[in-house]
Short mmCIF file of C-alpha atoms in Angstrom, two decimals:
data_model
loop_
_atom_site.label_atom_id
_atom_site.label_comp_id
_atom_site.label_asym_id
_atom_site.label_seq_id
_atom_site.Cartn_x
_atom_site.Cartn_y
_atom_site.Cartn_z
CA MET H 1 74.44 136.66 110.15
CA GLU H 2 74.57 134.35 107.16
CA THR H 3 76.41 131.71 109.18
CA VAL H 4 73.87 131.86 112.01
CA GLU H 5 71.02 131.58 109.52
CA LYS H 6 72.63 128.51 107.92
CA GLN H 7 73.11 126.95 111.33
CA ARG H 8 69.45 127.52 112.21
CA GLU H 9 68.48 125.93 108.89
CA ILE H 10 70.38 122.75 109.75
CA GLU H 11 68.90 122.73 113.27
CA ALA H 12 65.39 123.00 111.81
CA LEU H 13 66.08 120.15 109.39
CA VAL H 14 67.29 117.95 112.23
CA SER H 15 64.18 118.78 114.24
CA ASN H 16 61.75 118.22 111.35
CA ILE H 17 63.44 115.31 109.58
CA GLY H 18 60.56 112.95 110.31
CA GLN H 19 58.09 115.15 108.49
CA LEU H 20 60.46 115.56 105.55
CA ALA H 21 61.45 111.90 105.12
CA PRO H 22 58.98 109.37 106.49
CA THR H 23 60.51 106.46 104.53
CA ALA H 24 63.92 105.02 103.72
CA ASP H 25 63.17 105.57 100.03
CA ASP H 26 63.02 109.32 100.65
CA ILE H 27 66.41 109.32 102.39
CA GLU H 28 67.88 107.21 99.61
CA ALA H 29 66.51 109.67 97.03
CA TRP H 30 68.03 112.61 98.91
CA SER H 31 71.37 110.84 98.94
CA ALA H 32 71.24 110.16 95.20
CA ARG H 33 70.30 113.77 94.44
CA ALA H 34 73.06 115.02 96.72
CA LYS H 35 75.57 112.90 94.83
CA ALA H 36 74.36 114.59 91.64
CA GLY H 37 75.08 118.02 93.17
CA ASP H 38 71.79 119.00 94.85
CA VAL H 39 72.81 121.18 97.82
CA GLU H 40 69.39 121.11 99.49
CA ALA H 41 69.32 117.32 99.33
CA ALA H 42 72.82 117.19 100.83
CA LYS H 43 71.63 119.31 103.76
CA CYS H 44 68.85 116.80 104.38
CA VAL H 45 71.31 113.89 104.29
CA VAL H 46 73.57 115.61 106.80
CA ALA H 47 70.58 116.45 109.00
CA ALA H 48 69.58 112.77 109.00
CA MET H 49 73.10 111.82 110.13
CA ILE H 50 72.98 114.36 112.96
CA ARG H 51 69.52 113.18 113.95
CA VAL H 52 70.59 109.56 114.55
CA ALA H 53 73.85 110.69 116.17
CA ALA H 54 72.20 112.96 118.73
CA VAL H 55 68.50 112.03 118.98
CA ASP H 56 67.39 108.66 117.58
CA PRO H 57 70.23 106.08 117.63
CA GLY H 58 67.78 103.24 117.03
CA ALA H 59 67.19 104.51 113.49
CA THR H 60 70.89 104.51 112.58
CA MET H 61 70.92 101.36 110.46
CA ALA H 62 67.84 102.32 108.44
CA VAL H 63 69.14 105.85 107.81
CA LEU H 64 72.73 104.90 106.91
CA ASP H 65 71.63 101.95 104.78
CA ALA H 66 69.45 104.34 102.79
CA ILE H 67 72.20 106.95 102.49
CA THR H 68 74.65 104.27 101.31
CA ARG H 69 72.24 102.92 98.70
CA GLY H 70 71.70 106.44 97.39
CA THR H 71 75.41 107.28 97.32
CA LEU H 72 76.85 104.04 95.95
CA GLY H 73 73.80 102.77 94.08
CA ARG H 74 71.62 99.81 95.00
CA GLU H 75 73.52 97.48 92.71
CA ILE H 76 76.80 98.29 94.50
CA ALA H 77 75.51 98.59 98.06
CA GLY H 78 73.50 95.39 97.89
CA ILE H 79 72.20 95.73 101.46
CA GLU H 80 68.65 95.41 102.71
CA THR H 81 67.59 96.78 106.08
CA PRO H 82 65.90 94.32 108.46
CA ALA H 83 62.21 95.10 109.04
CA ASP H 84 62.68 95.78 112.76
CA GLN H 85 65.38 98.35 111.97
CA THR H 86 63.30 100.02 109.26
CA ALA H 87 60.46 100.35 111.77
CA MET H 88 62.71 102.57 113.90
CA LEU H 89 62.36 105.34 111.29
CA ALA H 90 59.02 106.16 112.93
CA ASN H 91 60.98 107.66 115.83
CA LEU H 92 62.19 110.45 113.57
CA ALA H 93 58.74 112.04 113.69
CA LYS H 94 59.07 112.77 117.42
CA PRO H 95 60.33 116.11 118.83
CA ASP H 96 64.12 116.23 118.76
CA GLN H 97 64.67 117.66 122.30
CA LEU H 98 68.02 119.20 121.39
CA THR H 99 68.83 122.51 123.06
CA ALA H 100 71.53 125.17 123.00
CA ALA H 101 73.52 122.92 125.37
CA PHE H 102 74.10 120.65 122.39
CA TRP H 103 74.09 123.09 119.50
CA GLY H 104 76.50 125.59 121.09
CA PRO H 105 79.45 123.17 121.44
CA PHE H 106 78.47 121.44 118.22
CA TRP H 107 78.72 124.60 116.13
CA SER H 108 81.87 125.65 117.98
CA PHE H 109 83.49 122.38 116.89
CA ILE H 110 82.25 122.70 113.29
CA ASN H 111 83.36 126.32 112.91
CA ASN H 112 86.78 126.02 114.53
CA ARG H 113 89.51 124.46 112.45
CA THR H 114 91.23 121.40 113.91
CA GLU H 115 94.32 121.34 111.68
CA GLY H 116 97.43 120.97 113.82
CA LEU H 117 95.61 119.18 116.62
CA GLY H 118 96.60 115.64 117.50
CA GLY H 119 94.29 112.74 116.81
CA ASP H 120 93.68 112.20 120.53
CA GLU H 121 92.68 115.85 120.95
CA VAL H 122 90.16 115.67 118.10
CA THR H 123 88.83 112.37 119.49
CA ALA H 124 88.27 113.96 122.90
CA MET H 125 86.53 116.96 121.34
CA VAL H 126 84.16 114.77 119.32
CA ALA H 127 83.48 112.52 122.30
CA SER H 128 82.59 115.54 124.44
CA LEU H 129 79.73 116.42 122.05
CA GLY H 130 77.97 113.24 123.14
CA ALA H 131 77.67 114.62 126.66
CA ASN H 132 75.29 117.36 125.50
CA VAL H 133 72.51 115.32 123.92
CA HIS H 134 69.03 115.09 125.45
CA GLU H 135 68.41 113.48 128.85
CA GLY H 136 66.84 110.28 127.55
CA PHE H 137 69.48 109.61 124.90
CA THR H 138 71.64 107.24 126.94
CA ALA H 139 68.74 104.86 127.51
CA LEU H 140 67.93 104.92 123.78
CA ALA H 141 71.58 104.31 122.88
CA GLU H 142 71.81 101.43 125.35
CA THR H 143 68.71 99.82 123.84
CA ALA H 144 70.01 100.32 120.30
CA SER H 145 73.43 98.87 121.16
CA THR H 146 71.95 95.88 122.97
CA ALA H 147 69.71 95.12 119.98
CA HIS H 148 72.47 95.50 117.40
CA PRO H 149 73.48 92.14 115.90
CA GLY H 150 77.18 93.00 116.00
CA ALA H 151 77.30 93.91 119.71
CA ALA H 152 77.93 90.27 120.77
CA GLY H 153 76.05 90.42 124.08
CA ALA H 154 77.96 93.50 125.23
CA ALA H 155 75.61 94.20 128.17
CA THR H 156 76.65 91.00 129.97
CA ARG H 157 80.33 90.79 129.05
CA ALA H 158 83.08 91.38 131.60
CA LEU H 159 85.10 94.53 131.06
CA PRO H 160 88.34 93.77 129.20
CA PRO H 161 91.62 94.17 131.09
CA LYS H 162 94.01 96.90 130.06
CA LEU H 163 96.47 96.20 127.27
CA THR H 164 100.19 96.53 127.95
CA LEU H 165 103.04 97.38 125.63
CA ASP H 166 105.21 94.85 127.44
CA THR H 167 102.93 91.98 126.40
CA LEU H 168 102.69 93.19 122.81
CA SER H 169 106.45 93.77 122.46
CA LYS H 170 107.17 90.07 123.10
CA LEU H 171 105.03 88.81 120.22
CA PRO H 172 106.77 87.50 117.07
CA ASP H 173 107.60 89.68 114.08
CA GLY H 174 104.83 89.67 111.51
CA SER H 175 102.12 88.91 114.07
CA LEU H 176 99.11 91.14 114.66
CA GLY H 177 100.27 91.90 118.19
CA ASN H 178 103.71 92.96 117.04
CA GLU H 179 102.34 95.09 114.20
CA PHE H 180 99.97 96.72 116.69
CA TYR H 181 102.92 97.36 119.01
CA ARG H 182 104.95 98.93 116.20
CA LEU H 183 102.01 101.13 115.13
CA ILE H 184 101.62 102.48 118.66
CA VAL H 185 105.32 102.98 119.41
CA ASP H 186 106.44 104.27 116.01
CA ASN H 187 103.63 106.86 115.87
CA ASP H 188 103.63 107.75 119.57
CA PHE H 189 99.96 106.74 119.85
CA ASN H 190 98.18 106.07 123.14
CA LEU H 191 97.53 102.37 123.63
CA GLU H 192 93.81 102.77 124.39
CA VAL H 193 93.33 106.13 122.60
CA ILE H 194 91.71 107.83 125.62
CA ASP H 195 92.23 106.93 129.27
CA ARG H 196 89.29 104.95 130.66
CA LYS H 197 88.76 107.41 133.49
CA ASP H 198 88.28 110.26 131.00
CA ILE H 199 85.18 108.69 129.45
CA GLY H 200 83.43 108.16 132.79
CA TYR H 201 82.88 104.47 132.15
CA ASP H 202 81.78 103.79 135.75
CA ASP H 203 78.62 105.80 135.16
CA THR H 204 77.78 104.31 131.76
CA ALA H 205 75.08 101.72 131.01
CA PRO H 206 76.42 98.12 130.72
CA ALA H 207 76.38 97.62 126.93
CA LEU H 208 77.74 101.08 126.19
CA ARG H 209 80.40 100.69 128.87
CA TYR H 210 81.74 97.48 127.32
CA LEU H 211 81.49 98.73 123.73
CA ASN H 212 83.16 102.06 124.49
CA LEU H 213 86.07 100.43 126.28
CA ARG H 214 86.56 97.70 123.71
CA ILE H 215 86.41 100.12 120.80
CA LEU H 216 89.00 102.38 122.43
CA GLN H 217 91.24 99.36 123.02
CA MET H 218 90.88 97.91 119.57
CA HIS H 219 90.57 100.95 117.32
CA ASP H 220 94.12 100.69 116.02
CA VAL H 221 93.95 96.89 115.87
CA TRP H 222 90.91 97.23 113.63
CA HIS H 223 92.80 99.74 111.49
CA LEU H 224 95.33 96.99 110.80
CA VAL H 225 92.96 94.07 110.34
CA GLY H 226 90.28 96.08 108.52
CA GLY H 227 92.83 97.60 106.14
CA TYR H 228 92.28 101.24 107.11
CA ARG H 229 95.20 103.65 106.95
CA THR H 230 95.63 106.24 109.72
CA THR H 231 94.90 109.13 107.36
CA ILE H 232 92.22 111.82 107.67
CA LEU H 233 89.98 110.27 105.05
CA GLN H 234 90.26 106.72 106.30
CA GLU H 235 89.68 107.74 109.92
CA VAL H 236 86.25 108.83 108.70
CA GLY H 237 85.93 105.54 106.84
CA ILE H 238 86.73 103.41 109.89
CA SER H 239 84.28 105.46 111.94
CA ALA H 240 81.52 104.57 109.50
CA PHE H 241 82.71 100.93 109.66
CA THR H 242 82.54 100.98 113.47
CA LEU H 243 79.10 102.58 113.42
CA ALA H 244 77.82 99.85 111.11
CA GLN H 245 79.38 97.12 113.22
CA PHE H 246 78.21 98.20 116.68
CA ASN H 247 76.05 101.35 116.43
CA HIS H 248 78.74 103.24 118.31
CA ASN H 249 77.57 106.77 119.17
CA TYR H 250 80.99 108.41 118.99
CA SER H 251 81.31 107.12 115.44
CA ALA H 252 77.87 108.51 114.55
CA ILE H 253 78.86 111.95 115.80
CA LEU H 254 82.20 111.85 113.98
CA ILE H 255 80.74 111.01 110.58
CA ALA H 256 77.96 113.58 111.02
CA THR H 257 80.45 116.33 111.82
CA ALA H 258 82.70 115.20 108.96
CA ALA H 259 79.82 115.34 106.48
CA LEU H 260 78.63 118.74 107.69
CA SER H 261 82.15 120.21 107.71
CA ALA H 262 82.64 118.97 104.15
CA LEU H 263 79.31 120.42 103.01
CA LYS H 264 80.23 123.74 104.62
CA ASN H 265 83.34 123.72 102.45
CA SER H 266 81.91 122.68 99.04
CA MET H 267 79.75 120.12 97.29
CA ASP H 268 82.90 118.43 96.00
CA ALA H 269 84.08 118.01 99.59
CA TYR H 270 80.64 116.73 100.57
CA GLY H 271 80.80 114.17 97.76
CA LEU H 272 84.15 112.94 99.04
CA ALA H 273 82.82 112.62 102.60
CA ALA H 274 79.60 110.90 101.50
CA GLN H 275 81.58 108.41 99.42
CA ILE H 276 84.02 107.42 102.17
CA ILE H 277 81.24 107.23 104.77
CA SER H 278 79.16 105.00 102.51
CA GLU H 279 82.14 102.80 101.64
CA GLY H 280 83.04 102.38 105.31
CA TRP H 281 79.43 101.74 106.27
CA LEU H 282 79.02 99.09 103.57
CA HIS H 283 82.28 97.45 104.66
CA GLY H 284 81.03 97.33 108.25
CA ARG H 285 77.64 95.93 107.24
CA THR H 286 79.21 93.14 105.19
CA THR H 287 82.08 92.16 107.52
CA PRO H 288 81.72 89.61 110.36
CA SER H 289 81.36 91.22 113.79
CA PHE H 290 84.73 92.38 115.12
CA MET H 291 83.21 92.53 118.60
CA GLY H 292 82.67 88.79 118.51
CA ILE H 293 86.39 88.06 117.98
CA GLU H 294 88.61 87.53 121.03
CA TRP H 295 91.50 89.58 119.71
CA GLU H 296 93.90 88.68 122.51
CA ASN H 297 93.73 85.09 121.23
CA GLU H 298 94.81 86.31 117.78
CA TRP H 299 97.89 88.35 118.76
CA HIS H 300 100.38 85.69 117.65
CA LEU H 301 98.89 85.26 114.15
CA PRO H 302 99.70 87.25 110.99
CA ILE H 303 96.95 89.56 109.79
CA SER H 304 96.52 87.62 106.55
CA GLU H 305 95.72 84.46 108.51
CA ILE H 306 93.29 86.29 110.79
CA ARG H 307 91.44 87.68 107.79
CA ALA H 308 91.25 84.23 106.23
CA ARG H 309 90.02 82.61 109.46
CA HIS H 310 87.18 85.09 109.97
CA GLY H 311 86.27 85.96 106.39
CA ILE H 312 87.46 89.57 106.60
CA LYS H 313 88.13 91.53 103.43
CA PRO H 314 90.31 94.64 103.75
CA PHE H 315 88.73 98.03 103.12
CA ALA H 316 88.88 99.38 99.58
CA SER H 317 87.97 102.88 98.41
CA ILE H 318 87.83 104.59 95.06
CA PHE H 319 89.98 107.36 96.58
CA PRO H 320 93.66 107.26 97.61
CA ALA H 321 93.94 106.88 101.39
CA ASP H 322 96.01 110.08 101.72
CA LEU H 323 93.96 112.20 99.31
CA ILE H 324 93.24 114.96 101.84
CA GLU H 325 96.88 115.11 102.89
CA GLN H 326 97.82 115.44 99.20
CA ILE H 327 95.31 118.29 98.77
CA GLN H 328 96.60 120.06 101.88
CA LYS H 329 100.18 119.73 100.74
CA ALA H 330 99.37 121.14 97.31
CA ALA H 331 97.41 124.11 98.69
#
């Protein structure tokens, strides 16, 4: 009964977030109090993440900017939200429209442990949660993606051709393409993470279709160029990075579930999740748009040269990349 009551509490916070936090300053204050150990404030922060992931994607930048300022401190975050993005916070006051069709699978994912599952399996499970949001969500997400400065005209871009291991294997040692090839082959990863057919891209709106495909193609490339390790903690970090770069809905759902799962565990775990999410978000907000780079034209170059050419700084965190793996090993 206690678990059900706690779930209903989070659902109510998601539904009523607009009445609780009408301004970015309120969300920032929640985030700062949560960092100091306030459990109720942490619940509100998590509810705000869920709200933009499943109801109001247009408010993502304003909400995550505020959370990041509260977690890292204004002097560290150093980001200001554009006025048109801040205005989107008004949408949070509307009814949330989420039903049991969303909350049932959502809570099933949160309450069932995923240890032992492969990365592709977890990715598919998180992606499936996006199919249960309200009927008008896709149109809102398409509008938000089209308006995002990092989307690089995604609605009008031709779909990228499939990548092939044969092409990548022929690239010189030390090049991005060869390092990408080695990452895929040595770790038995799938080249595009999830098969295109499995995400139903034919039925997706134009901007989302392009962004979803390109992100699946380039996820591991961006791990390499962005400086993110393929560890549990830094997978959350790169998801926050991707969300900041392109307002990618899968990434919004992943960080929301990561934050809630951490809070369900302990406030220390929540603090870890909030830190890595804020660090990844800040990195994404302050890095040139990865979507605007034609990565196939960069395959032959070393990563250091690519970073120098585009002004990309590798991700840095206050935590070791494999911290969660260390904790699990010691348990």
